[in-house]
mmCIF file with all atom_site columns, C-alpha atoms in Angstrom:
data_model
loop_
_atom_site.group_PDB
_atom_site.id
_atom_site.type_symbol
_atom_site.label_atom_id
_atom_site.label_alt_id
_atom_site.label_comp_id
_atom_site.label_asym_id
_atom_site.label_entity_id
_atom_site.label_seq_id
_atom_site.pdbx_PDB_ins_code
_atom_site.Cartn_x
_atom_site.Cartn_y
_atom_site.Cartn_z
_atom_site.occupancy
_atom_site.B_iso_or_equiv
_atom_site.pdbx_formal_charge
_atom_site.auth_seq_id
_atom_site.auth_comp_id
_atom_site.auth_asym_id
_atom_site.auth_atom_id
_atom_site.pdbx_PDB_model_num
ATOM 1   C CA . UNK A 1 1   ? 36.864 -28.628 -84.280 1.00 90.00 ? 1   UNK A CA 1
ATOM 2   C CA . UNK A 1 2   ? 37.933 -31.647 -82.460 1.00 96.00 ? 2   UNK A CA 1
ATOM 3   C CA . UNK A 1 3   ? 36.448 -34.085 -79.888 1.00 97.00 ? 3   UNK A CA 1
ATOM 4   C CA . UNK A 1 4   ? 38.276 -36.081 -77.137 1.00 98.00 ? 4   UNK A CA 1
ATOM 5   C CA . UNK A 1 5   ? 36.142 -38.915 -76.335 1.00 96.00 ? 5   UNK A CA 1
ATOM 6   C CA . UNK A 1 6   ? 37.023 -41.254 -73.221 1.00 95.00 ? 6   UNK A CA 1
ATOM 7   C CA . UNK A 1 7   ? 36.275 -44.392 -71.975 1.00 94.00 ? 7   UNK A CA 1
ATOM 8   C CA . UNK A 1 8   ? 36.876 -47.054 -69.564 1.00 95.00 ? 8   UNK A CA 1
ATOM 9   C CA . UNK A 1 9   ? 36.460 -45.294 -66.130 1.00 94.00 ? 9   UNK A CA 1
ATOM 10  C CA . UNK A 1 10  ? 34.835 -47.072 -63.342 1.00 97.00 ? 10  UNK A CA 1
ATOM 11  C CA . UNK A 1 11  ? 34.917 -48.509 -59.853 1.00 98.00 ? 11  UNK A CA 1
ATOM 12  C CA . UNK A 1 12  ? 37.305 -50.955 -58.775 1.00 98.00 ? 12  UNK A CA 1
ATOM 13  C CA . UNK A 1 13  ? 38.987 -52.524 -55.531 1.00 98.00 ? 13  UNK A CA 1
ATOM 14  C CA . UNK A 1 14  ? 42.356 -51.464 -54.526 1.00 98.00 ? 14  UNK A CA 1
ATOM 15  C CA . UNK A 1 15  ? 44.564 -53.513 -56.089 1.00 98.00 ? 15  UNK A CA 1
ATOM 16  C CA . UNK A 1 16  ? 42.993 -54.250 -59.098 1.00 98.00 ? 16  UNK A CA 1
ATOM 17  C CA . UNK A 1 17  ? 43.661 -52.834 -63.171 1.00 98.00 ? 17  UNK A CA 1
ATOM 18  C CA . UNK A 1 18  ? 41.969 -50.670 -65.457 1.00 98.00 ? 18  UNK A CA 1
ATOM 19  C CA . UNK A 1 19  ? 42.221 -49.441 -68.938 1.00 98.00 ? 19  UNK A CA 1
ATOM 20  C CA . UNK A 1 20  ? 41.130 -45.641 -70.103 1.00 98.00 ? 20  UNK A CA 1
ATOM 21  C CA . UNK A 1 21  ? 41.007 -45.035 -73.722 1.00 98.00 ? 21  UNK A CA 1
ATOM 22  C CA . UNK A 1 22  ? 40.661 -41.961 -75.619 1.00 98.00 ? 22  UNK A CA 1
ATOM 23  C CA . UNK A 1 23  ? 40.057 -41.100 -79.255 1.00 98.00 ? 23  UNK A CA 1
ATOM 24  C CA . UNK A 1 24  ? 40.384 -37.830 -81.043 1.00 97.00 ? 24  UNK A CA 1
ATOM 25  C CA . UNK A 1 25  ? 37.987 -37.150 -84.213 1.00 96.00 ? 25  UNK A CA 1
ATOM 26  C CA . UNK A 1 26  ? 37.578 -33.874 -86.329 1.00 95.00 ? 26  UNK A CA 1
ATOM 27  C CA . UNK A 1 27  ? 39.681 -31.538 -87.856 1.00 93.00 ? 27  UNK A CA 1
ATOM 28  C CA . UNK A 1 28  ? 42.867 -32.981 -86.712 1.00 94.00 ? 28  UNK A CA 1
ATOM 29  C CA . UNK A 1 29  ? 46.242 -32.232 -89.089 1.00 93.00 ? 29  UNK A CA 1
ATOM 30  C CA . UNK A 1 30  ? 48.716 -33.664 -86.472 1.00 93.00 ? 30  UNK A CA 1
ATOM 31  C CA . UNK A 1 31  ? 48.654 -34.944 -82.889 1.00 94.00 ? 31  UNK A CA 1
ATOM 32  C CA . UNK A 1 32  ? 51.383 -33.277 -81.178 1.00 94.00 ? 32  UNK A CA 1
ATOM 33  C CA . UNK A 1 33  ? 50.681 -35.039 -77.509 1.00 97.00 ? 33  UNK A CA 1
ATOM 34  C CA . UNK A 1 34  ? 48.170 -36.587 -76.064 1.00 98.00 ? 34  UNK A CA 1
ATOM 35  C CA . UNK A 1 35  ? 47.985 -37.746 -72.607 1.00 98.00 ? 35  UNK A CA 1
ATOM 36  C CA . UNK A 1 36  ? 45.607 -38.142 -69.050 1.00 98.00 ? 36  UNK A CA 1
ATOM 37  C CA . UNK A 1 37  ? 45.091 -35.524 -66.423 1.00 98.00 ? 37  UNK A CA 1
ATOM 38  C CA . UNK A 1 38  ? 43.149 -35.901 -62.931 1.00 98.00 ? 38  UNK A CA 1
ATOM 39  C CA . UNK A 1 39  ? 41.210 -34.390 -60.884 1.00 98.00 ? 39  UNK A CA 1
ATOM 40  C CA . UNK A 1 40  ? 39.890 -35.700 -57.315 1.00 96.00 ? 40  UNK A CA 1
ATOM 41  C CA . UNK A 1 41  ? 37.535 -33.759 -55.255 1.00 92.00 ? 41  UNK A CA 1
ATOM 42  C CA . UNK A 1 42  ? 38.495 -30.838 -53.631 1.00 94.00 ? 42  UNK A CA 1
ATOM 43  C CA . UNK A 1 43  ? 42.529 -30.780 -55.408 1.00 96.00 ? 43  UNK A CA 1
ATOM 44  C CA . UNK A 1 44  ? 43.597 -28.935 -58.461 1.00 97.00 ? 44  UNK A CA 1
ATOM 45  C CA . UNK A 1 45  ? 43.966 -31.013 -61.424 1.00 97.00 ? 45  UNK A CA 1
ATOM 46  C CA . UNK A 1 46  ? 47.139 -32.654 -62.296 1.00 97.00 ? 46  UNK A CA 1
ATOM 47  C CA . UNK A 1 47  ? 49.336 -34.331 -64.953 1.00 98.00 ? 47  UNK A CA 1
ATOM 48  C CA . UNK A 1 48  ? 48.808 -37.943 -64.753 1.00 98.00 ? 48  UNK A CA 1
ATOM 49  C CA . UNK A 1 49  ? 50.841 -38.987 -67.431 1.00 98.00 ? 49  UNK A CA 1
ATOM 50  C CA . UNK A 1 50  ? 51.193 -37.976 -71.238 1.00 98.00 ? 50  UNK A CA 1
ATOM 51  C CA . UNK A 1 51  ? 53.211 -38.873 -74.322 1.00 97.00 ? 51  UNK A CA 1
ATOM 52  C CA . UNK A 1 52  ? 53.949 -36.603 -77.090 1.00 94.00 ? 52  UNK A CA 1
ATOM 53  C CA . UNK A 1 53  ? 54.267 -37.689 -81.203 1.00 89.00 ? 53  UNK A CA 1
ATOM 54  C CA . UNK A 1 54  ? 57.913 -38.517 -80.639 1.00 90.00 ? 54  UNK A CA 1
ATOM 55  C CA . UNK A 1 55  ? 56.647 -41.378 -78.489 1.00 92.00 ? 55  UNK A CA 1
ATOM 56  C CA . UNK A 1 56  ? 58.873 -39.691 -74.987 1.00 96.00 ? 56  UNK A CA 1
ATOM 57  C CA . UNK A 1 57  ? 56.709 -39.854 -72.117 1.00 97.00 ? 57  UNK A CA 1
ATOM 58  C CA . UNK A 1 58  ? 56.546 -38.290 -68.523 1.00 98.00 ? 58  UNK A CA 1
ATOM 59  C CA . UNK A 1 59  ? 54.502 -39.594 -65.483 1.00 98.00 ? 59  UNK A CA 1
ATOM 60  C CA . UNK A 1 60  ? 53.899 -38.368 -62.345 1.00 97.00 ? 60  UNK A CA 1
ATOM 61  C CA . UNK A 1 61  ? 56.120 -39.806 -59.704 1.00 97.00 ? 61  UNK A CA 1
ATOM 62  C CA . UNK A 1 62  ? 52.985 -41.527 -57.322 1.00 97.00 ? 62  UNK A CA 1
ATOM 63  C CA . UNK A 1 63  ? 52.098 -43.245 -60.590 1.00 98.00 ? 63  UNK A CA 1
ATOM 64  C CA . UNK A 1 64  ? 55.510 -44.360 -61.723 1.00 98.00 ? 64  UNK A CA 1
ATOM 65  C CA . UNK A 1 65  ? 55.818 -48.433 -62.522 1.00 97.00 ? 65  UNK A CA 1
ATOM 66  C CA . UNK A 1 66  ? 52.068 -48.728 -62.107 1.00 98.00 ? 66  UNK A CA 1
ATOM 67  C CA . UNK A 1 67  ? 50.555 -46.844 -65.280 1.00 98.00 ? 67  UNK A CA 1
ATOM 68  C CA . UNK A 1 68  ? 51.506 -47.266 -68.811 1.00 98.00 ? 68  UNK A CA 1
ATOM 69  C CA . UNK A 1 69  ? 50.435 -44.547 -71.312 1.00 98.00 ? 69  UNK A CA 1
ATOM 70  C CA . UNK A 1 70  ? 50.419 -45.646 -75.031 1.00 97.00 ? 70  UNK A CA 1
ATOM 71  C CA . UNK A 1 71  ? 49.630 -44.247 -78.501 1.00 96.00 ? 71  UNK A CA 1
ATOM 72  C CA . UNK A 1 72  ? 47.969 -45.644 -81.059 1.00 95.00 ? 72  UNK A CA 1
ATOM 73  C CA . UNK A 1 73  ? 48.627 -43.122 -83.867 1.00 92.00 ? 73  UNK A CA 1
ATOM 74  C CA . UNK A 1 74  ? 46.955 -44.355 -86.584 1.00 93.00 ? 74  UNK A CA 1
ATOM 75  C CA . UNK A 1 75  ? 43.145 -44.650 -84.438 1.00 95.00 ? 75  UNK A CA 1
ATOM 76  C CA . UNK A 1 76  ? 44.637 -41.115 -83.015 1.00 96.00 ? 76  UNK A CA 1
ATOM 77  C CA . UNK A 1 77  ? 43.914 -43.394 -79.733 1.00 97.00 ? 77  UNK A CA 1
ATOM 78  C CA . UNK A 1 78  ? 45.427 -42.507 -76.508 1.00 97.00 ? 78  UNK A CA 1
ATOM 79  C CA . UNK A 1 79  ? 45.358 -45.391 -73.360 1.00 98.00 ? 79  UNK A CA 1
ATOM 80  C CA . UNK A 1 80  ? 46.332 -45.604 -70.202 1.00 98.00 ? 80  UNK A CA 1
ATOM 81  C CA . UNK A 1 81  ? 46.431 -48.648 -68.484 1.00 98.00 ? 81  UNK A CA 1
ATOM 82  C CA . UNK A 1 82  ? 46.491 -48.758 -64.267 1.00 98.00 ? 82  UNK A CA 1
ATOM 83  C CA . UNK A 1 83  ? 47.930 -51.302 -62.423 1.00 98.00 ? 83  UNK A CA 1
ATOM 84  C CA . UNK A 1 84  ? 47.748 -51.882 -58.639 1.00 98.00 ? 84  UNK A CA 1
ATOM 85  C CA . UNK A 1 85  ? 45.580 -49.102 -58.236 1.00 98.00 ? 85  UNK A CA 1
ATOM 86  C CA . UNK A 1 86  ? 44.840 -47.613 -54.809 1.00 98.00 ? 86  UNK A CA 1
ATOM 87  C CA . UNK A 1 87  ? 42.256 -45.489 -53.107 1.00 97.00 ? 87  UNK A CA 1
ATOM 88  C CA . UNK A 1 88  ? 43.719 -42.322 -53.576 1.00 97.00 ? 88  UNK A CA 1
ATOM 89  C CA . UNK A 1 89  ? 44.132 -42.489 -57.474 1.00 98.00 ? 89  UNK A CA 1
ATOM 90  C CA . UNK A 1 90  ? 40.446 -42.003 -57.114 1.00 98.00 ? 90  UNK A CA 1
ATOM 91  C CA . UNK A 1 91  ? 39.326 -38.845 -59.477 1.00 98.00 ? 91  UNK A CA 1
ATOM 92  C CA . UNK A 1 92  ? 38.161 -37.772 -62.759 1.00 98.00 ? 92  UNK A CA 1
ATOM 93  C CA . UNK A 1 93  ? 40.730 -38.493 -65.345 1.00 98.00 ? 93  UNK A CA 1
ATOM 94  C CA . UNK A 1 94  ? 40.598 -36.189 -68.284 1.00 98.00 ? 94  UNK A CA 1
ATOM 95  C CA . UNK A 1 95  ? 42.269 -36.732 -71.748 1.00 98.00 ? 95  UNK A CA 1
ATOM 96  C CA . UNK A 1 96  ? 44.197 -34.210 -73.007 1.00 98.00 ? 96  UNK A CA 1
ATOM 97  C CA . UNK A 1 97  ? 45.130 -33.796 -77.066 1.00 97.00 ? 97  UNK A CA 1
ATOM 98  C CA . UNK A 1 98  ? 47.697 -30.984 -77.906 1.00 97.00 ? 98  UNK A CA 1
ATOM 99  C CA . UNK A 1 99  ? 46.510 -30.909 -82.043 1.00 95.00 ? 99  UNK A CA 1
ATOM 100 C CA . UNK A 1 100 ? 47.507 -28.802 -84.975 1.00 94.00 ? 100 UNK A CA 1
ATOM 101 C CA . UNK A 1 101 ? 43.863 -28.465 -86.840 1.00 92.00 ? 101 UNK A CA 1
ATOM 102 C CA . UNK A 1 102 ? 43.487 -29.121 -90.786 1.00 92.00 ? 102 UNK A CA 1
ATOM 103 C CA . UNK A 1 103 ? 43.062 -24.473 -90.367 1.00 88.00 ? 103 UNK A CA 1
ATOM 104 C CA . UNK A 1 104 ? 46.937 -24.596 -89.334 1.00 80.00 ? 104 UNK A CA 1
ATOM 105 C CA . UNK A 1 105 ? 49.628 -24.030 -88.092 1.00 88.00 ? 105 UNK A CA 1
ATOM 106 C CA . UNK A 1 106 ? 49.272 -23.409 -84.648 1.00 90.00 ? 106 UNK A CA 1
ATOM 107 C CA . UNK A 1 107 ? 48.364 -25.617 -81.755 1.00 93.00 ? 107 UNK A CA 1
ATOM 108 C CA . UNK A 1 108 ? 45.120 -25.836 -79.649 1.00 95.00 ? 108 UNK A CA 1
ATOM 109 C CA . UNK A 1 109 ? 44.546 -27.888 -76.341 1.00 96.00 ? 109 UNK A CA 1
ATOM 110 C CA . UNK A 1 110 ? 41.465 -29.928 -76.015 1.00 97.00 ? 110 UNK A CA 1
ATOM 111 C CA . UNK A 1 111 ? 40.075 -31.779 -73.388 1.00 98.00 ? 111 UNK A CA 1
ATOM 112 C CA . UNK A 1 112 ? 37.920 -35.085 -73.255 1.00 97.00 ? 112 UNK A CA 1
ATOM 113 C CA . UNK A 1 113 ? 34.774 -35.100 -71.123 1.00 96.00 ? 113 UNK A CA 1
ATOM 114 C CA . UNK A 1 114 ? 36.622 -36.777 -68.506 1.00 97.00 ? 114 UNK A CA 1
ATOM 115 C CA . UNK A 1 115 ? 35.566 -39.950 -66.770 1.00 97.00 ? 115 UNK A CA 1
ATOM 116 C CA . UNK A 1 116 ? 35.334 -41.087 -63.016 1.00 97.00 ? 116 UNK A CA 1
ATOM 117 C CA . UNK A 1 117 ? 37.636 -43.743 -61.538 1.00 98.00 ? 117 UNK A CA 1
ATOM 118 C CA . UNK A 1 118 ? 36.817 -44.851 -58.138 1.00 98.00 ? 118 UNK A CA 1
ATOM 119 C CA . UNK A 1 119 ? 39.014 -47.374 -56.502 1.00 98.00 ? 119 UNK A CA 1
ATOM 120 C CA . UNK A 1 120 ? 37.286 -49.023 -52.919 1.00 97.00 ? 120 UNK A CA 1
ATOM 121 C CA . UNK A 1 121 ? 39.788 -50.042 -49.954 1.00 93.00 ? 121 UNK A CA 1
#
């Protein structure tokens, strides 16, 4: 099995920065992508950005020259850091880990607890 554990979430004023980190533990063979979904009341949950083992990334556009995903492969460590972050970025972000598992050889998704980001006006 494997857990997605987050951190980092919290409430902050429009404008401001934070950093979400997320670590995968368990029965991981190979991290194939890892990367941050969202989900704000009342909307379906979307892509936020995610990076796969290859190190190519994709964003959504509204976050585009504002968030940074990175990798730290060797903690199997996902971040995201958010820059000039506005009211509606507000949601719960959710890691995501695309993993092959020490059973093999195919691929399971798994999903972190997810953790609430609130940014004030």
């Amino acid at each position: 099995q494997v857990q997605l554990v987050e951190s980092g979430g919290g409430l902050v004023q429009a404008g401001g920065s934070l950093t979400l980190s997320c670590a995968a533990s368990g029965s991981i063979f190979s991290i194939n992508a890892m990367g941050w979904y969202r989900q704000a009341p009342g909307k379906q949950r979307e892509l936020v950005a995610i990076m796969d083992n290859g190190g190519s990334t994709v964003y959504i556009d509204s976050v585009k020259g504002r968030f940074t995903i990175s990798r730290d492969n060797a903690k199997n460590t996902v971040y995201l850091q958010m820059n000039s972050l506005k009211p509606e970025d507000t949601a719960v972000y959710y890691c995501y880990g695309r993993v092959t598992t020490t059973s093999g050889p195919y691929q399971f998704q798994y999903w972190g607890q997810g953790t609430q980001v609130t940014v004030s006006s």
